[in-house]
């Protein structure tokens, strides 16, 4: 069952204003992305009812949780939601099992299927441990399980990896990556990490100064030239692909997408396995003719959809490869020498990709 989300909030703190009007999908992971102070956590807190916007409307799955015109505001404890903070905040005197059961005892709810949640987050073997005996990543996975145990209509996560070091982040990311595949509720996930955006998001909302600069499916939003991310040095697009075959003699794996195939360094994955690839704009070059003598294996036909120049002498080129959006960062001189223009047919050379999950 899907849970369509409509959220409209206005609040003014003098130096900070929040003014958003969003329609968000009822499944998958929606990432609220932006720098500190952009309003993403304030938006999440308004959705949770931890903060009340004077002017607001919030509807989840047909249920209205706030409507300021009707003077309706549902308090947090009456909202069917799970909330995960930066810190796990587990009860130190209770075992993992005790922490998971605590909320259910307080609410009297039947709760969700804990067996599936324990499997999803890989914590079944930790049930009898106390929080002091857990790693940071394990504690955060227990906190997520505790939120899901309430069988919420929506899961809210406020930078759940911010307090973890690099090693612990890598430990927990694969489990977070399973959320959009295995949960039938929407997840709203706050972060300022581009890595987490690329690895976790299905839908992306880019926040700045209390406003939503862009909102849409991940690949489309990352490739929009009218938002800052496309111009960043770390600008990248994310493709959903499927393992199509292996070339054992060359230690390569072929992956397919709607528009062609790519060759990658060999992956130990069965044919048909879905993967998520990240392609950095700096690793994409453009040529007018299909090159015949090149060491780059991934050469694909593309159509230019947009071009934007910035003040540093760089041109950002938006392309479509089949139905997959792609970005290329080239010099303005190269753009002019090639005579690139919108709707032009070209070829792209992709020099490198990163396997995300």
Coordinates of C-alpha atoms in Angstrom, one line a residue:
X1 CA 0.0 0.0 0.0
X2 CA 1.4 3.4 -0.9
X3 CA 1.3 6.5 1.3
X4 CA 1.1 9.7 -0.7
X5 CA 2.5 12.6 1.2
X6 CA 1.5 16.3 0.8
X7 CA 3.4 18.7 3.1
X8 CA 3.0 22.4 3.1
X9 CA 4.6 24.5 5.8
X10 CA 5.4 28.2 6.4
X11 CA 7.2 29.5 9.5
X12 CA 9.3 32.5 10.2
X13 CA 12.0 32.8 12.9
X14 CA 13.3 36.1 11.7
X15 CA 16.7 35.0 10.4
X16 CA 15.3 31.7 9.1
X17 CA 12.1 31.0 7.2
X18 CA 10.7 27.7 6.0
X19 CA 8.4 27.8 3.0
X20 CA 7.8 24.5 1.3
X21 CA 5.0 22.9 -0.7
X22 CA 5.8 19.2 -1.6
X23 CA 4.1 16.2 -2.9
X24 CA 6.2 13.1 -2.2
X25 CA 5.9 9.5 -3.2
X26 CA 4.4 6.9 -1.0
X27 CA 7.2 4.4 -1.2
X28 CA 11.0 4.2 -1.4
X29 CA 13.5 6.6 0.2
X30 CA 13.0 10.3 -0.2
X31 CA 16.2 12.2 0.7
X32 CA 16.0 15.7 2.0
X33 CA 19.5 17.1 1.0
X34 CA 21.1 20.4 1.8
X35 CA 23.8 22.1 3.8
X36 CA 23.4 22.9 7.5
X37 CA 20.7 25.5 8.0
X38 CA 18.9 24.7 4.8
X39 CA 15.7 23.7 6.6
X40 CA 15.7 20.0 6.1
X41 CA 15.6 19.0 9.8
X42 CA 13.0 21.7 10.5
X43 CA 10.9 20.2 7.7
X44 CA 11.3 16.7 9.2
X45 CA 10.3 18.0 12.7
X46 CA 7.2 19.6 11.3
X47 CA 6.2 16.4 9.7
X48 CA 6.8 14.6 13.0
X49 CA 4.8 17.1 14.9
X50 CA 7.8 18.0 17.1
X51 CA 7.6 21.5 15.7
X52 CA 4.4 23.3 14.7
X53 CA 4.4 25.6 11.7
X54 CA 1.8 28.4 12.1
X55 CA 0.7 27.9 8.6
X56 CA 0.8 24.2 7.6
X57 CA -1.0 21.3 6.0
X58 CA 0.1 17.7 6.2
X59 CA -1.6 14.6 4.8
X60 CA -0.3 11.1 5.0
X61 CA -2.1 8.3 3.3
X62 CA -5.4 10.3 3.2
X63 CA -5.1 11.2 7.0
X64 CA -4.7 14.9 7.8
X65 CA -2.2 15.4 10.6
X66 CA -2.2 19.2 10.4
X67 CA -4.5 21.8 8.8
X68 CA -3.9 25.2 10.2
X69 CA -7.0 26.6 8.4
X70 CA -9.2 24.2 10.5
X71 CA -7.0 24.6 13.6
X72 CA -6.1 20.9 13.4
X73 CA -2.8 19.7 14.8
X74 CA -2.3 16.1 15.7
X75 CA 0.3 15.7 18.4
X76 CA 3.3 13.5 17.8
X77 CA 2.2 10.6 19.9
X78 CA -1.0 10.3 17.8
X79 CA 0.9 10.2 14.5
X80 CA 1.7 6.8 13.1
X81 CA 5.4 7.4 12.5
X82 CA 8.9 6.2 13.5
X83 CA 11.7 8.7 14.1
X84 CA 15.4 7.9 14.1
X85 CA 17.8 10.6 15.4
X86 CA 21.5 11.1 15.0
X87 CA 22.2 9.4 18.3
X88 CA 20.6 5.9 18.9
X89 CA 19.4 6.9 22.4
X90 CA 18.9 3.3 23.5
X91 CA 18.1 2.6 27.1
X92 CA 21.4 1.4 28.6
X93 CA 19.9 -0.9 31.2
X94 CA 17.7 -2.8 28.6
X95 CA 18.9 -5.5 26.2
X96 CA 18.4 -5.0 22.5
X97 CA 15.2 -7.1 22.9
X98 CA 14.1 -4.9 25.8
X99 CA 14.7 -1.8 23.8
X100 CA 12.6 -3.1 20.9
X101 CA 9.7 -4.1 23.1
X102 CA 9.7 -0.9 25.2
X103 CA 7.8 1.2 22.7
X104 CA 5.2 -1.5 22.1
X105 CA 4.5 -1.8 25.9
X106 CA 4.1 1.9 26.2
X107 CA 1.7 2.3 23.2
X108 CA -0.1 -1.0 23.6
X109 CA 0.1 -1.5 19.8
X110 CA 0.4 -4.9 18.3
X111 CA 3.5 -3.8 16.4
X112 CA 5.2 -5.1 13.2
X113 CA 6.7 -8.5 12.4
X114 CA 9.9 -8.3 14.4
X115 CA 11.3 -11.4 12.6
X116 CA 11.3 -9.5 9.3
X117 CA 12.8 -6.4 10.9
X118 CA 15.5 -8.3 12.6
X119 CA 16.4 -10.0 9.3
X120 CA 16.3 -6.7 7.4
X121 CA 18.7 -5.0 9.7
X122 CA 20.9 -8.1 10.6
X123 CA 20.5 -7.8 14.4
X124 CA 18.8 -11.1 15.3
X125 CA 22.0 -12.3 17.0
X126 CA 22.2 -9.2 19.2
X127 CA 18.9 -9.5 21.0
X128 CA 20.4 -10.4 24.5
X129 CA 23.2 -7.8 24.4
X130 CA 23.2 -4.5 26.2
X131 CA 23.9 -1.3 24.2
X132 CA 27.4 -0.9 25.7
X133 CA 28.3 -4.2 24.0
X134 CA 27.3 -2.9 20.5
X135 CA 29.2 -0.9 17.9
X136 CA 28.0 2.5 16.8
X137 CA 26.5 1.0 13.6
X138 CA 24.8 -1.8 15.6
X139 CA 23.3 0.7 18.0
X140 CA 21.9 2.7 15.1
X141 CA 20.4 -0.4 13.4
X142 CA 18.7 -1.3 16.7
X143 CA 17.3 2.3 16.8
X144 CA 15.9 1.9 13.3
X145 CA 14.4 -1.5 14.3
X146 CA 12.8 0.1 17.3
X147 CA 11.2 2.8 15.1
X148 CA 9.9 0.1 12.7
X149 CA 8.6 -2.1 15.4
X150 CA 5.8 0.4 15.9
X151 CA 4.5 -0.5 12.4
X152 CA 4.5 3.2 11.4
X153 CA 2.9 4.6 8.2
X154 CA 6.2 6.6 7.6
X155 CA 9.8 6.4 8.8
X156 CA 11.7 9.7 9.5
X157 CA 15.5 9.6 9.7
X158 CA 17.5 12.7 10.7
X159 CA 21.1 12.2 9.6
X160 CA 21.4 8.8 11.2
X161 CA 25.0 8.3 10.1
X162 CA 26.3 11.8 11.2
X163 CA 27.6 10.5 14.6
X164 CA 29.4 7.5 13.0
X165 CA 33.0 7.3 11.8
X166 CA 33.8 6.2 8.2
X167 CA 34.1 2.5 9.1
X168 CA 30.8 2.4 11.0
X169 CA 29.1 4.3 8.1
X170 CA 30.2 1.6 5.7
X171 CA 29.0 -1.0 8.1
X172 CA 25.4 0.3 8.2
X173 CA 24.9 1.7 4.6
X174 CA 24.2 -1.8 3.0
X175 CA 21.4 -2.3 5.5
X176 CA 20.0 1.2 4.8
X177 CA 20.1 0.4 1.1
X178 CA 17.7 -2.4 1.7
X179 CA 15.0 -0.1 3.1
X180 CA 13.7 1.1 -0.3
X181 CA 13.5 -2.4 -1.6
X182 CA 11.9 -4.2 1.3
X183 CA 9.8 -1.7 3.2
X184 CA 6.3 -0.9 2.0
X185 CA 6.2 2.5 3.7
X186 CA 7.9 5.7 2.7
X187 CA 11.2 6.8 4.3
X188 CA 12.2 10.5 4.7
X189 CA 15.9 10.7 5.2
X190 CA 17.8 13.9 6.0
X191 CA 21.5 14.2 5.0
X192 CA 24.1 16.6 3.7
X193 CA 26.2 13.7 2.3
X194 CA 26.2 13.3 -1.5
X195 CA 27.4 9.7 -1.0
X196 CA 24.3 8.9 1.0
X197 CA 22.1 10.7 -1.6
X198 CA 23.6 8.6 -4.4
X199 CA 23.5 5.3 -2.5
X200 CA 20.1 5.6 -0.8
X201 CA 17.7 8.0 -2.6
X202 CA 14.9 7.0 -4.9
X203 CA 13.4 10.6 -4.7
X204 CA 15.5 13.7 -4.0
X205 CA 14.5 17.0 -2.5
X206 CA 17.2 19.7 -2.6
X207 CA 16.8 22.2 0.2
X208 CA 18.3 25.7 0.5
X209 CA 17.4 28.7 2.7
X210 CA 14.2 27.0 3.8
X211 CA 12.9 26.3 0.3
X212 CA 12.8 23.2 -1.9
X213 CA 14.9 24.1 -4.9
X214 CA 14.1 20.9 -6.7
X215 CA 12.1 17.7 -6.0
X216 CA 11.8 14.6 -8.2
X217 CA 13.2 11.1 -9.0
X218 CA 16.9 10.8 -8.2
X219 CA 18.4 10.6 -11.7
X220 CA 16.3 13.4 -13.1
X221 CA 16.9 15.7 -10.2
X222 CA 20.7 15.1 -10.1
X223 CA 20.9 16.0 -13.8
X224 CA 19.0 19.3 -13.6
X225 CA 21.3 22.1 -14.6
X226 CA 19.3 24.7 -12.7
X227 CA 20.4 23.4 -9.3
X228 CA 23.8 23.7 -7.7
X229 CA 24.5 19.9 -7.5
X230 CA 25.0 19.6 -11.3
X231 CA 27.8 22.2 -11.1
X232 CA 29.6 20.8 -8.1
X233 CA 33.0 19.1 -8.6
X234 CA 31.4 15.9 -7.3
X235 CA 28.4 16.1 -9.6
X236 CA 27.3 12.7 -10.7
X237 CA 24.3 10.8 -12.1
X238 CA 23.0 7.4 -10.8
X239 CA 21.9 4.7 -13.1
X240 CA 19.9 1.6 -12.3
X241 CA 21.4 -1.4 -14.3
X242 CA 21.2 -5.2 -14.4
X243 CA 24.1 -7.7 -14.7
X244 CA 23.9 -9.0 -18.3
X245 CA 26.9 -11.2 -18.5
X246 CA 30.6 -11.8 -17.7
X247 CA 33.7 -11.8 -19.8
X248 CA 35.9 -14.1 -17.7
X249 CA 38.9 -13.9 -19.9
X250 CA 39.0 -10.1 -19.5
X251 CA 37.8 -10.0 -15.9
X252 CA 34.9 -7.8 -16.9
X253 CA 31.2 -7.7 -16.3
X254 CA 28.6 -6.3 -18.7
X255 CA 25.6 -4.5 -17.3
X256 CA 22.5 -3.5 -19.2
X257 CA 20.2 -0.5 -19.0
X258 CA 17.4 0.9 -21.2
X259 CA 19.7 2.2 -24.0
X260 CA 22.7 -0.1 -24.1
X261 CA 25.3 -1.9 -22.0
X262 CA 28.4 -0.9 -20.0
X263 CA 31.6 -2.9 -19.3
X264 CA 32.7 -2.9 -15.6
X265 CA 35.5 -4.5 -13.7
X266 CA 34.4 -8.1 -12.9
X267 CA 31.7 -8.4 -10.3
X268 CA 30.8 -11.5 -8.3
X269 CA 27.1 -11.1 -9.1
X270 CA 24.6 -13.4 -10.9
X271 CA 23.1 -12.5 -14.2
X272 CA 19.9 -10.5 -13.6
X273 CA 21.2 -8.9 -10.4
X274 CA 20.1 -5.2 -10.2
X275 CA 22.8 -2.7 -9.4
X276 CA 23.1 1.0 -8.8
X277 CA 26.0 2.9 -10.6
X278 CA 27.3 6.3 -10.0
X279 CA 28.9 8.1 -12.9
X280 CA 30.8 11.3 -12.2
X281 CA 30.4 14.2 -14.7
X282 CA 34.2 14.7 -14.7
X283 CA 34.6 11.1 -16.1
X284 CA 32.4 11.7 -19.1
X285 CA 33.8 13.1 -22.4
X286 CA 32.0 14.0 -25.6
X287 CA 32.8 13.3 -29.2
X288 CA 31.0 14.1 -32.4
X289 CA 31.9 10.9 -34.2
X290 CA 32.1 7.4 -32.8
X291 CA 35.8 6.8 -32.0
X292 CA 37.3 3.8 -33.6
X293 CA 40.6 3.7 -31.8
X294 CA 40.2 4.3 -28.1
X295 CA 41.1 2.4 -24.9
X296 CA 37.8 3.5 -23.4
X297 CA 35.3 0.6 -23.7
X298 CA 32.1 2.5 -22.8
X299 CA 31.2 4.6 -25.9
X300 CA 27.5 5.3 -26.2
X301 CA 25.3 7.4 -28.4
X302 CA 23.6 10.3 -26.7
X303 CA 21.5 13.4 -27.2
X304 CA 22.3 16.8 -25.7
X305 CA 19.3 18.0 -23.6
X306 CA 20.8 21.1 -21.9
X307 CA 24.0 23.2 -21.6
X308 CA 25.0 25.7 -19.0
X309 CA 28.3 27.6 -18.5
X310 CA 29.6 28.7 -15.2
X311 CA 32.0 31.4 -14.1
X312 CA 35.0 29.1 -13.9
X313 CA 35.2 28.4 -17.6
X314 CA 33.4 25.1 -17.3
X315 CA 30.4 23.9 -19.3
X316 CA 27.9 21.5 -17.8
X317 CA 26.3 19.4 -20.5
X318 CA 23.1 17.4 -19.8
X319 CA 22.5 14.4 -22.0
X320 CA 20.2 11.4 -22.5
X321 CA 21.7 8.0 -23.2
X322 CA 18.6 5.9 -24.1
X323 CA 16.3 7.1 -21.3
X324 CA 19.1 7.6 -18.7
X325 CA 20.1 11.2 -17.8
X326 CA 23.9 11.9 -17.8
X327 CA 26.1 14.9 -17.0
X328 CA 29.4 15.8 -18.5
X329 CA 31.8 18.5 -17.3
X330 CA 33.9 19.9 -20.1
X331 CA 35.8 23.2 -20.7
X332 CA 33.9 26.0 -22.3
X333 CA 36.6 26.0 -25.0
X334 CA 35.8 22.4 -25.8
X335 CA 32.1 23.1 -26.0
X336 CA 32.7 25.9 -28.5
X337 CA 35.2 24.0 -30.6
X338 CA 32.8 21.1 -30.9
X339 CA 29.9 23.4 -31.6
X340 CA 27.7 21.6 -29.1
X341 CA 24.0 22.6 -29.0
X342 CA 20.8 21.3 -27.5
X343 CA 19.2 18.3 -29.5
X344 CA 22.6 17.5 -31.0
X345 CA 23.4 13.8 -31.5
X346 CA 26.8 12.9 -30.0
X347 CA 28.8 10.1 -28.5
X348 CA 29.9 9.9 -24.8
X349 CA 32.9 8.1 -23.5
X350 CA 32.5 7.0 -19.9
X351 CA 35.9 6.6 -18.2
X352 CA 34.8 5.2 -14.9
X353 CA 31.9 4.2 -12.7
X354 CA 31.4 3.4 -9.0
X355 CA 29.2 0.4 -7.9
X356 CA 27.0 1.7 -5.1
X357 CA 25.0 -1.4 -4.2

